[in-house]
mmCIF file of C-alpha atoms and ligand atoms in Angstrom:
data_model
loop_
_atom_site.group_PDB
_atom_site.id
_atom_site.type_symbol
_atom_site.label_atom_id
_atom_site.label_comp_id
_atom_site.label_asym_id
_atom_site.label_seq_id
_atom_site.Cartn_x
_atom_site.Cartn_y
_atom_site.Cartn_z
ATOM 1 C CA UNK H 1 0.000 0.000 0.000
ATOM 2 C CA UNK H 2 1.253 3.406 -1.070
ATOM 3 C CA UNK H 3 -0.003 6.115 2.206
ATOM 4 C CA UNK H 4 -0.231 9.617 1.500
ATOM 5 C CA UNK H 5 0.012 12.336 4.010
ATOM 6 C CA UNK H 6 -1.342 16.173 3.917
ATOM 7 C CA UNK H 7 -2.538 18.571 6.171
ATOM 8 C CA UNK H 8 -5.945 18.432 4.171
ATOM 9 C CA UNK H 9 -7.109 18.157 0.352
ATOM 10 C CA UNK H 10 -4.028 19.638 -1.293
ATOM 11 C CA UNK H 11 -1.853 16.487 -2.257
ATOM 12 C CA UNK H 12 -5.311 14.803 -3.153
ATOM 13 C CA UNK H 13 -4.009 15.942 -6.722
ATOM 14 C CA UNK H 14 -0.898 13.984 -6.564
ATOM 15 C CA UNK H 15 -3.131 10.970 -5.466
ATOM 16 C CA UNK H 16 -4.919 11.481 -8.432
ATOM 17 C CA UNK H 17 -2.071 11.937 -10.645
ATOM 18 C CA UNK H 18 -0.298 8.500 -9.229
ATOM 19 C CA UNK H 19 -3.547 6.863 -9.201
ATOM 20 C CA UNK H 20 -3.799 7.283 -12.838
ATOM 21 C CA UNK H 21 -0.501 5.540 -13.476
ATOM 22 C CA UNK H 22 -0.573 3.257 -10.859
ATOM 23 C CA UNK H 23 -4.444 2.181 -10.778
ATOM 24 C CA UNK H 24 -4.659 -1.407 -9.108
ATOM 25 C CA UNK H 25 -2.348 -0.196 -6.422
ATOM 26 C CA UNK H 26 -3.948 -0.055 -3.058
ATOM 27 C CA UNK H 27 -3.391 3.783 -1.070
ATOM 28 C CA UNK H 28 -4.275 5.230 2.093
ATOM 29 C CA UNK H 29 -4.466 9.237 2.000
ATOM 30 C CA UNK H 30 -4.638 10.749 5.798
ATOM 31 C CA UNK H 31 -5.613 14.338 5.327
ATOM 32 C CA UNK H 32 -4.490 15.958 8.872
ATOM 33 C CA UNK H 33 -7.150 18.669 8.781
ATOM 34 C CA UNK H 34 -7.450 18.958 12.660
ATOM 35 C CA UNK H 35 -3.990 20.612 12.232
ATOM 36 C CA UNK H 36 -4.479 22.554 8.881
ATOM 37 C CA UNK H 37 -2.712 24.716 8.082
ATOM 38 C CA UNK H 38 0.879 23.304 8.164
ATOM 39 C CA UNK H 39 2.095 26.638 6.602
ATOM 40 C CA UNK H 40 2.224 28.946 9.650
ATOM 41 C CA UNK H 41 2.776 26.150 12.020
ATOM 42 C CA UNK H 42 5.798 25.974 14.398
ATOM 43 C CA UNK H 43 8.763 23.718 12.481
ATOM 44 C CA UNK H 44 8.511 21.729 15.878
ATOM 45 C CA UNK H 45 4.989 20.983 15.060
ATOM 46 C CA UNK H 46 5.038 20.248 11.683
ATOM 47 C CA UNK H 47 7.781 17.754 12.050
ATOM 48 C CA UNK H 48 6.278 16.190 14.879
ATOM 49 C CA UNK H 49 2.684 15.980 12.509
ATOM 50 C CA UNK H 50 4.682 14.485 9.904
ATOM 51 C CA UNK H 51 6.439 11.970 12.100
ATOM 52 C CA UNK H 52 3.144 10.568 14.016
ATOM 53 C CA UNK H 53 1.383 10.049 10.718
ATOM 54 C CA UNK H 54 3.911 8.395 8.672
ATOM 55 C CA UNK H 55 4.757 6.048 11.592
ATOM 56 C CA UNK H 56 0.939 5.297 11.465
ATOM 57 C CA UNK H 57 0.778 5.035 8.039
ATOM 58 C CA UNK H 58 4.015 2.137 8.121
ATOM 59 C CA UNK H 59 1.871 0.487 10.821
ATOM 60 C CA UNK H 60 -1.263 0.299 8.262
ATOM 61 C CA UNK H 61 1.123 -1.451 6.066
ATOM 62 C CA UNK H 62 2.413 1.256 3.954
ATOM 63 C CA UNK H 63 5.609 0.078 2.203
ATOM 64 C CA UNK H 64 6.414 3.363 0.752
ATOM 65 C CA UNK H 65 5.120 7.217 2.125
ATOM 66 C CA UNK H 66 4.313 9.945 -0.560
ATOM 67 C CA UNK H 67 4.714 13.285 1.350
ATOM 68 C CA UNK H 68 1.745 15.079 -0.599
ATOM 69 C CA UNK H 69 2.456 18.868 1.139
ATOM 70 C CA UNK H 70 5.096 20.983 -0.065
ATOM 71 C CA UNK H 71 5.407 22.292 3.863
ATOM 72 C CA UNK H 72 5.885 18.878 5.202
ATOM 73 C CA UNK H 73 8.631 18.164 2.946
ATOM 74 C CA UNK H 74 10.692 21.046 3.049
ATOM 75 C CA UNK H 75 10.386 21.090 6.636
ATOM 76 C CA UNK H 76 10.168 17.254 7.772
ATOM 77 C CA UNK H 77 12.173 15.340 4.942
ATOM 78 C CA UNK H 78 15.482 14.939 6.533
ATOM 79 C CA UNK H 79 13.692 13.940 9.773
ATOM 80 C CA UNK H 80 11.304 11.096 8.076
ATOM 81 C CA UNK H 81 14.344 10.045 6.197
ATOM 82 C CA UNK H 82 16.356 9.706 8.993
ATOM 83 C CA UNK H 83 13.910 7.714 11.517
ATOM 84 C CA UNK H 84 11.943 5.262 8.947
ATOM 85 C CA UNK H 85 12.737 2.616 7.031
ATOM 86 C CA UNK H 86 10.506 2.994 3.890
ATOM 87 C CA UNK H 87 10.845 4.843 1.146
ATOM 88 C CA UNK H 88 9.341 8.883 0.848
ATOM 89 C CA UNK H 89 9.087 10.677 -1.878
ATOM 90 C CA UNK H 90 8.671 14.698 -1.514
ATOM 91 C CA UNK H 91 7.061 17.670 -2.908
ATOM 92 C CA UNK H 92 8.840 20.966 -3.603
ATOM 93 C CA UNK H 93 8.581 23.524 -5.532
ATOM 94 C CA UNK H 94 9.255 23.643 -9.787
ATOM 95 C CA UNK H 95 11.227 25.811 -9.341
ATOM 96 C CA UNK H 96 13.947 24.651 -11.919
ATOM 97 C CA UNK H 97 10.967 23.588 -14.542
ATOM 98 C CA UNK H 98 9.471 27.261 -13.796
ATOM 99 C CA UNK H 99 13.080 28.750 -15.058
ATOM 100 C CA UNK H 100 13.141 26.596 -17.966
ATOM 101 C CA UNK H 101 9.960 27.486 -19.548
ATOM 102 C CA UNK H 102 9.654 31.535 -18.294
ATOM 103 C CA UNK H 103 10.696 33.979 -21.632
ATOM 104 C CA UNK H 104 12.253 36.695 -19.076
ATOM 105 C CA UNK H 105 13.932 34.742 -16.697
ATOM 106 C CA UNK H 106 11.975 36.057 -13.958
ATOM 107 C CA UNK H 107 9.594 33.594 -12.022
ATOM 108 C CA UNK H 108 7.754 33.647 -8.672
ATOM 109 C CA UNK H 109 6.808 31.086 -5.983
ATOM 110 C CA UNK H 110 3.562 31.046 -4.417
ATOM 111 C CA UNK H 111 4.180 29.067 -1.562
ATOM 112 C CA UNK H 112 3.119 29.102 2.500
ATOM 113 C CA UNK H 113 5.323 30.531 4.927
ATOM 114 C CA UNK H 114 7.093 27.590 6.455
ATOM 115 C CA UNK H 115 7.842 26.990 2.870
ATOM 116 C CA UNK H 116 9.244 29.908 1.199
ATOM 117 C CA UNK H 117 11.395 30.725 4.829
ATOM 118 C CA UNK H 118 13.115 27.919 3.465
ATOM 119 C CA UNK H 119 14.397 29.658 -0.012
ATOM 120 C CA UNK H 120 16.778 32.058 0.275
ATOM 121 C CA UNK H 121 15.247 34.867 -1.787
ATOM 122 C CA UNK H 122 17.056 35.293 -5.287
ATOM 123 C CA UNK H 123 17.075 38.053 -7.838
ATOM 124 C CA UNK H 124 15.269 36.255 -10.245
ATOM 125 C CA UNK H 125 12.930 34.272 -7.551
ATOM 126 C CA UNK H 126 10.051 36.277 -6.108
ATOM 127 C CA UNK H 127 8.654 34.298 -3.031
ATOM 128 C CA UNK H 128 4.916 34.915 -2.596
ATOM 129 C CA UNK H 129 2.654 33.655 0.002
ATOM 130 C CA UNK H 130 -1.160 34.675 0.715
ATOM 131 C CA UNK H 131 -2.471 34.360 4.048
ATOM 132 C CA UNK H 132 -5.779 32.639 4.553
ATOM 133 C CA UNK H 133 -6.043 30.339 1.233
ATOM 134 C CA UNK H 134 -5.233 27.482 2.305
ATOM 135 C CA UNK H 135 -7.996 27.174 4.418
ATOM 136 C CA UNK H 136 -9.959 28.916 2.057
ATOM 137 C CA UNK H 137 -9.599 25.708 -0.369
ATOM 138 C CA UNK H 138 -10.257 23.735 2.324
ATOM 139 C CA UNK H 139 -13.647 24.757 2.202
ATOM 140 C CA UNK H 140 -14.166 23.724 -1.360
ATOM 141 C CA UNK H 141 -16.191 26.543 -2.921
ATOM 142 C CA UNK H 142 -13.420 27.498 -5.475
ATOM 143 C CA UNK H 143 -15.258 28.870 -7.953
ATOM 144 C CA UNK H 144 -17.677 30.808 -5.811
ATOM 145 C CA UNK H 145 -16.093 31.620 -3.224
ATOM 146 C CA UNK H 146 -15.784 35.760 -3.318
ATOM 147 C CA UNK H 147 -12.338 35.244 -0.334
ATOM 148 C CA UNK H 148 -10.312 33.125 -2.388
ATOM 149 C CA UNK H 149 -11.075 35.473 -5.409
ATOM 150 C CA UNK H 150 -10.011 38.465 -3.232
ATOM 151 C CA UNK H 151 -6.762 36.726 -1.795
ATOM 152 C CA UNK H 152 -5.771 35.916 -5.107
ATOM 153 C CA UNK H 153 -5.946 39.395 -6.849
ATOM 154 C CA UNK H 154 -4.164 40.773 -3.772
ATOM 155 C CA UNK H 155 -1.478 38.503 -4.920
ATOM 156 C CA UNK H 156 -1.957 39.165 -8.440
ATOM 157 C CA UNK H 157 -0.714 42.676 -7.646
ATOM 158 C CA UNK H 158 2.130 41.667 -5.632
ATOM 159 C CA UNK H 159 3.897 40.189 -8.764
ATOM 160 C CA UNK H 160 6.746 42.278 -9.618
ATOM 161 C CA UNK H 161 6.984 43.562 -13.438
ATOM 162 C CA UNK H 162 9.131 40.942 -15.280
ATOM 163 C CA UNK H 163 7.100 37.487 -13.563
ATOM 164 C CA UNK H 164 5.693 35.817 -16.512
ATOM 165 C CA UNK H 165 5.781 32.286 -14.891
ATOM 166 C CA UNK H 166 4.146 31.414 -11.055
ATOM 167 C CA UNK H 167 4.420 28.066 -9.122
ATOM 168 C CA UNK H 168 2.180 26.686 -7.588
ATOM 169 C CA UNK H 169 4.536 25.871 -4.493
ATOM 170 C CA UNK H 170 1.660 24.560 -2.163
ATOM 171 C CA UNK H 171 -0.051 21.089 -3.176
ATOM 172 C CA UNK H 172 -3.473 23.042 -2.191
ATOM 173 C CA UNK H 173 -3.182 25.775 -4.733
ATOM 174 C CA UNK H 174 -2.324 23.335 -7.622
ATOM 175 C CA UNK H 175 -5.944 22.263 -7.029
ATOM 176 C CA UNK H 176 -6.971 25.033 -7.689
ATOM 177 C CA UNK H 177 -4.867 25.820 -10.769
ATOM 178 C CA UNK H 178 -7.750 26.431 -13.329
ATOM 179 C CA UNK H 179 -9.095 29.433 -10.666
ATOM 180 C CA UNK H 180 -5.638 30.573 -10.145
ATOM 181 C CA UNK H 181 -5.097 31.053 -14.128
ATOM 182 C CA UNK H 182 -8.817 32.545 -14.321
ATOM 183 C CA UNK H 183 -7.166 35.418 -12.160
ATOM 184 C CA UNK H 184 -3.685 35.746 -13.292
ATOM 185 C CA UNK H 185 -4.554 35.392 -17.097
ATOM 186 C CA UNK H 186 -2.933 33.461 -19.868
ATOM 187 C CA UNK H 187 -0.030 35.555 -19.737
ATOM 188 C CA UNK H 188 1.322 34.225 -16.570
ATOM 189 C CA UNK H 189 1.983 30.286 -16.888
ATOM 190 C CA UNK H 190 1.535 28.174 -13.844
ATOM 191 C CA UNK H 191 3.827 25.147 -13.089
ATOM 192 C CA UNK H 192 2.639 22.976 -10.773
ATOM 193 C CA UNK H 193 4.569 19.416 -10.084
ATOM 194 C CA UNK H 194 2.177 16.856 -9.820
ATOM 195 C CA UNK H 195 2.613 14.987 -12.567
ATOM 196 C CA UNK H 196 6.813 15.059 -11.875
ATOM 197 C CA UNK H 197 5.976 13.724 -8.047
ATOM 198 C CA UNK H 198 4.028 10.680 -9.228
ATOM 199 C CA UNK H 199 6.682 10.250 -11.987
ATOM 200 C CA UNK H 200 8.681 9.498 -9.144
ATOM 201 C CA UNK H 201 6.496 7.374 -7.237
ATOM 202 C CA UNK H 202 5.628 5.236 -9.869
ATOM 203 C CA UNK H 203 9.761 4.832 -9.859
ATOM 204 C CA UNK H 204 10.001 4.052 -6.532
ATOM 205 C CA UNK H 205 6.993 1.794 -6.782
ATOM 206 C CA UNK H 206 8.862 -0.566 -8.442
ATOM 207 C CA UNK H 207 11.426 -0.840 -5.645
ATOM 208 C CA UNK H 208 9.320 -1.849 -2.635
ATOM 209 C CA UNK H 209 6.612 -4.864 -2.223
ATOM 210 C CA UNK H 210 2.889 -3.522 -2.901
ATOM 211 C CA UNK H 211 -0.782 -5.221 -2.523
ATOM 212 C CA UNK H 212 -3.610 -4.280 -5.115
ATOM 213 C CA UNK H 213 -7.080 -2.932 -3.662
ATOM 214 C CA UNK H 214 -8.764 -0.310 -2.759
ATOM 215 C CA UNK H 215 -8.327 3.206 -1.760
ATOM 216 C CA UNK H 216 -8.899 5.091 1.550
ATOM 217 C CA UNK H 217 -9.319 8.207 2.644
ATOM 218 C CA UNK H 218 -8.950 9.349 6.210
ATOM 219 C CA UNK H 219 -8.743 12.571 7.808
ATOM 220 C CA UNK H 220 -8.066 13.558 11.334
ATOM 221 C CA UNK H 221 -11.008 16.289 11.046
ATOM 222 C CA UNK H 222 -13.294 17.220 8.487
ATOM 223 C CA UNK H 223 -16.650 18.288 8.656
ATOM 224 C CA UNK H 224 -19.289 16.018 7.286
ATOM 225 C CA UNK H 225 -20.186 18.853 4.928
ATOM 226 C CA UNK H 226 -16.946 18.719 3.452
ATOM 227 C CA UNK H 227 -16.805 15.284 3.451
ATOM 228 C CA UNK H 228 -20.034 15.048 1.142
ATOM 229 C CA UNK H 229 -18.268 17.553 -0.940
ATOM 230 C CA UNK H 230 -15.529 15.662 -1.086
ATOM 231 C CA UNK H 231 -17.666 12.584 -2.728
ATOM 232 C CA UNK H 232 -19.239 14.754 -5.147
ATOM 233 C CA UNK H 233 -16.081 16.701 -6.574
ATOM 234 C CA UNK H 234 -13.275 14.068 -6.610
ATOM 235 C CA UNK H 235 -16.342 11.107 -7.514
ATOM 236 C CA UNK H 236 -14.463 9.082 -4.948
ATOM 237 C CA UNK H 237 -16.680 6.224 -5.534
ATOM 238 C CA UNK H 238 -14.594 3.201 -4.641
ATOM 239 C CA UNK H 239 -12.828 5.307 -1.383
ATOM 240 C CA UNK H 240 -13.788 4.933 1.524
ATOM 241 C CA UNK H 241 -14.213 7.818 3.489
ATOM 242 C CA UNK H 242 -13.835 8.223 7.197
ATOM 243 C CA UNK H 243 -12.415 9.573 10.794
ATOM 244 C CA UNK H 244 -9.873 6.309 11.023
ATOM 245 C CA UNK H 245 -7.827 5.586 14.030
ATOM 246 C CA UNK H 246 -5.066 8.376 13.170
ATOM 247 C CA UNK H 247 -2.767 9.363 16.203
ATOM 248 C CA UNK H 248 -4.000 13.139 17.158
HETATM 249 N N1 DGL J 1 -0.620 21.540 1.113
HETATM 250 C C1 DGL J 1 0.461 22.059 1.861
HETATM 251 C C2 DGL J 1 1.646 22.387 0.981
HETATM 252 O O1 DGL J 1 1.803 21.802 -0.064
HETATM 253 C C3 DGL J 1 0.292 23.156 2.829
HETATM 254 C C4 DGL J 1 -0.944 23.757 3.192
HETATM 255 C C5 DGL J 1 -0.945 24.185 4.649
HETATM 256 O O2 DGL J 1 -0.499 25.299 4.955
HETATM 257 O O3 DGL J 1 -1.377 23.367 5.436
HETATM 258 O O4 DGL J 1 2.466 23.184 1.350
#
């Protein structure tokens, strides 16, 4: 079994994204929403999040751990690493695709806190974060909701002059990448690294032992309402869906 670890729905796209390469593989996605958001968390905590679920996940029978959150990685890679046997594969930011494909050589990073504080700022590398959308796509109304609109054109006019290529350094606003482009406009192009991340896993995959079946989905603290979103948006048919035994 391949586990999965965010601190909600952001790294549900990477699930997707391996799922679609690797479909008869049986996975087990915790979303740690009782602690979202990892972003302006302590280091301390966000290590210590990482550690209790992954160690859980290993227990479940996980032979391999996909850190879905670009926070958790940057932050709690070494540590995981360090103190487990299996194998984990990380998130971070495109930033090398970004350069390759941007026409002025200047890019930015739209990333939370606890992840751009790791990037040492660069000439050409504008680090961005906006405070309050992660938990904004938490609640799932991305195309209605008027916040995440807002939050995202006071970003929009952050972007210094010569940007004419953003990643999306956050799992949770790749998910939203079609909204994201809505505001920024075909003139910006977005680089998200989804695809690249289950590239990799599907690598890995054939490394380590792992059991066909099913898929499940377990979060430390969504709503119900979410929840039933959840079905209807992601058509998570064949998942089962519910509180699970994780450590809180
Ligand atoms: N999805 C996570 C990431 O990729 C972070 C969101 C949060 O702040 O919890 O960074």
């Amino acid at each position: 079994m391949i586990g999965f670890f965010d601190s909600g729905i952001g790294g549900l796209g990477i699930w997707r994204a391996v799922r679609s390469r690797l479909p008869h593989v049986s996975t087990c996605y915790v979303a740690d929403q009782a602690f979202c958001p990892y972003g302006t968390k302590a280091v301390k905590e966000i290590v210590e999040r990482a550690r209790r679920i992954s160690q859980w996940l290993i227990q479940e029978g996980c032979t391999m751990i996909v850190v879905a959150c670009n926070t958790a990685t940057v932050n709690a890679m070494d540590r995981l690493r360090a103190e487990f046997d299996v194998p984990f594969v990380g998130t971070e930011p495109g930033i090398k695709p970004a350069q390759q494909v941007s026409r002025t050589g200047t890019i930015a990073v739209l990333a939370t806190a606890r992840t751009i504080g790791r990037y040492a700022q660069a000439s050409d590398v504008q680090l961005l974060t906006a405070q309050g959308l992660v938990e904004e796509i938490e609640k799932f109304d991305w195309e209605t909701s008027a916040r995440l609109q807002a939050i995202l054109e006071e970003v929009k006019t952050q972007l210094a002059p010569r940007v004419d290529t953003l990643v999306l350094g956050s799992t949770h606003f790749a998910l939203i990448e079609d909204v994201v482009q809505q505001v920024f406009g075909d003139e910006i192009t977005l680089i998200n690294t989804n695809d690249a991340v289950a590239s990799q896993v599907e690598r890995v995959a054939k490394t380590v032992a792992l059991d066909r079946g099913d898929h499940q989905w377990l979060t430390t603290g969504a709503s119900d309402d979410v929840l039933q979103k959840l079905k209807i948006v992601w058509q998570c048919k064949e998942v089962r869906i519910d509180r699970g035994e994780i450590p809180c």
